Short mmCIF file of C-alpha atoms in Angstrom, two decimals:
data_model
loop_
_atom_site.label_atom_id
_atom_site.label_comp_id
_atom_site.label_asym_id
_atom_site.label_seq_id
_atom_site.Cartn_x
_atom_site.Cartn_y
_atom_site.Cartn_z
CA UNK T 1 -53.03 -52.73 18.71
CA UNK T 2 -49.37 -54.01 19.56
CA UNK T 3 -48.46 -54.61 23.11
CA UNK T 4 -51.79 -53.74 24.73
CA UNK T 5 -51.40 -49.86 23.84
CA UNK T 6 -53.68 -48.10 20.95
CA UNK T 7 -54.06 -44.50 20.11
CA UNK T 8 -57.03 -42.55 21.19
CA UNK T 9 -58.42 -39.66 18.27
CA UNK T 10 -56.93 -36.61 18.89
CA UNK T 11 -53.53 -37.66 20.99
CA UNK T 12 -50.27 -38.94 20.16
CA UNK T 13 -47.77 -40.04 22.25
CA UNK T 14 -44.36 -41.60 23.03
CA UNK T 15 -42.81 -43.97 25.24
CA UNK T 16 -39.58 -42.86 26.41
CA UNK T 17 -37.91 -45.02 29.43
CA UNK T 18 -40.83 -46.78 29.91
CA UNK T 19 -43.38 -43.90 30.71
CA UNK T 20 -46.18 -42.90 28.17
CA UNK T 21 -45.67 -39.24 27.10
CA UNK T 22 -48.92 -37.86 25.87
CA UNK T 23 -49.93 -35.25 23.87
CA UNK T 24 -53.34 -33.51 22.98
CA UNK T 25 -53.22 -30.65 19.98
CA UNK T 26 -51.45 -27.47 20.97
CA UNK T 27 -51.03 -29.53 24.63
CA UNK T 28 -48.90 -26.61 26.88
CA UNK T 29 -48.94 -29.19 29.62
CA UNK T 30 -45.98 -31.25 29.75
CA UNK T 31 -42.64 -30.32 32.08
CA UNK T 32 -40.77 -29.43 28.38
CA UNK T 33 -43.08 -27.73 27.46
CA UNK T 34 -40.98 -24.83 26.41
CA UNK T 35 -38.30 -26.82 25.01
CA UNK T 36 -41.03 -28.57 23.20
CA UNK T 37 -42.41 -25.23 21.43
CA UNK T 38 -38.41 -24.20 20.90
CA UNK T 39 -37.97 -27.06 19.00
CA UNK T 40 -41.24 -26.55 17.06
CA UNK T 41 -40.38 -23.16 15.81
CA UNK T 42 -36.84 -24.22 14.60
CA UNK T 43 -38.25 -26.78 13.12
CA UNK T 44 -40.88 -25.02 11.13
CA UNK T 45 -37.80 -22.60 10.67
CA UNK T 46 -35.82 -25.02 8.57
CA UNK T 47 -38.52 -26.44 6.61
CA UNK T 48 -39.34 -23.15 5.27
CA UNK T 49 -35.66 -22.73 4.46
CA UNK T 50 -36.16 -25.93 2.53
CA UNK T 51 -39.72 -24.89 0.70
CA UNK T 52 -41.75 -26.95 2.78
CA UNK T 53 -45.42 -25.38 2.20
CA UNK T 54 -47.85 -26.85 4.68
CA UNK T 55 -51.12 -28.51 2.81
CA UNK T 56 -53.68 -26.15 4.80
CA UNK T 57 -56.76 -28.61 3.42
CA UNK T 58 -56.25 -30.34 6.37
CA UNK T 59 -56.66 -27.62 8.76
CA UNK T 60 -60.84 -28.04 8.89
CA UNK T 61 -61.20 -25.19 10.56
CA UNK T 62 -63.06 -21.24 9.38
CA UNK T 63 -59.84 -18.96 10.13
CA UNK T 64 -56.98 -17.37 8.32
CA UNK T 65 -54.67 -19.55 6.70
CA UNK T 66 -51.75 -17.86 9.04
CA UNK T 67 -53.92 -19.37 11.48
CA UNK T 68 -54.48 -22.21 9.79
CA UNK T 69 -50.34 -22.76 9.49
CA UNK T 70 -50.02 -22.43 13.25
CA UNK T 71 -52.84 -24.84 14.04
CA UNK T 72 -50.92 -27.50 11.98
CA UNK T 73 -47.79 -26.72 13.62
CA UNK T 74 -48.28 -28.04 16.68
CA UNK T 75 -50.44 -31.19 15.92
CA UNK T 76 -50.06 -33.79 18.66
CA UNK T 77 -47.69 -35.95 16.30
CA UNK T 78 -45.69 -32.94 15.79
CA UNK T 79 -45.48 -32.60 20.09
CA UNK T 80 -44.68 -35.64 20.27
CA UNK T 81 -42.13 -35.97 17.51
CA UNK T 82 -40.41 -32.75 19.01
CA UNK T 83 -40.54 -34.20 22.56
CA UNK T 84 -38.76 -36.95 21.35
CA UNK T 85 -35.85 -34.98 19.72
CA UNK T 86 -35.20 -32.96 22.85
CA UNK T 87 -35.14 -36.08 25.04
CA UNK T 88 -33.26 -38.34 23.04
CA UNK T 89 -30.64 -36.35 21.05
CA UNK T 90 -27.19 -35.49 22.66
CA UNK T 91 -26.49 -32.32 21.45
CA UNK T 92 -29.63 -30.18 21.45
CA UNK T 93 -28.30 -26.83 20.61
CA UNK T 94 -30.37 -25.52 17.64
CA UNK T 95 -27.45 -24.19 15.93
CA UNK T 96 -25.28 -27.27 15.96
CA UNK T 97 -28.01 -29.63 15.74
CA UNK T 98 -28.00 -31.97 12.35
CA UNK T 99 -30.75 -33.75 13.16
CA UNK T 100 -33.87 -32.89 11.30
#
């Protein structure tokens, strides 16, 4: 535990100007929500392009393994991560972006 804070199973989150930005699994609830999810998608976009292949053994639960890809999309550490992209990096425009 470093300066009092810890992570609780099942969340991530991020400080960002001195407020705690937390996120649960497939969390919808946040103000960026949609930028959030935007982000996500390109993301998981350019990774493909790349030949990233998600390891679905850690998806624990009885569906499809399209299912299974979505469910590990949009982990809380993955929220979070994207959250932090679209707050913190200048130019957010998909296209131009370099930051991956």
């Amino acid at each position: 535990m470093k300066q009092g804070l810890a992570k609780q199973p099942g969340s991530s989150w991020v400080v960002l100007r001195g407020k705690k930005h937390e996120f649960l699994s497939a969390d919808r609830s946040h103000p960026l929500s949609e930028r959030i999810y935007e982000k996500l998608d390109w993301l998981r976009k350019k990774l493909k392009e790349f030949g990233y292949v998600p390891d679905q053994k850690f998806a624990l639960h009885d569906v499809e393994d399209e299912q299974k890809e979505v469910m590990l999309s949009f982990h809380s550490e993955r929220l979070a991560i994207a959250f932090g992209l679209v707050s913190t990096v200048h130019n957010n425009n998909h296209e131009e972006s370099s930051c991956i």
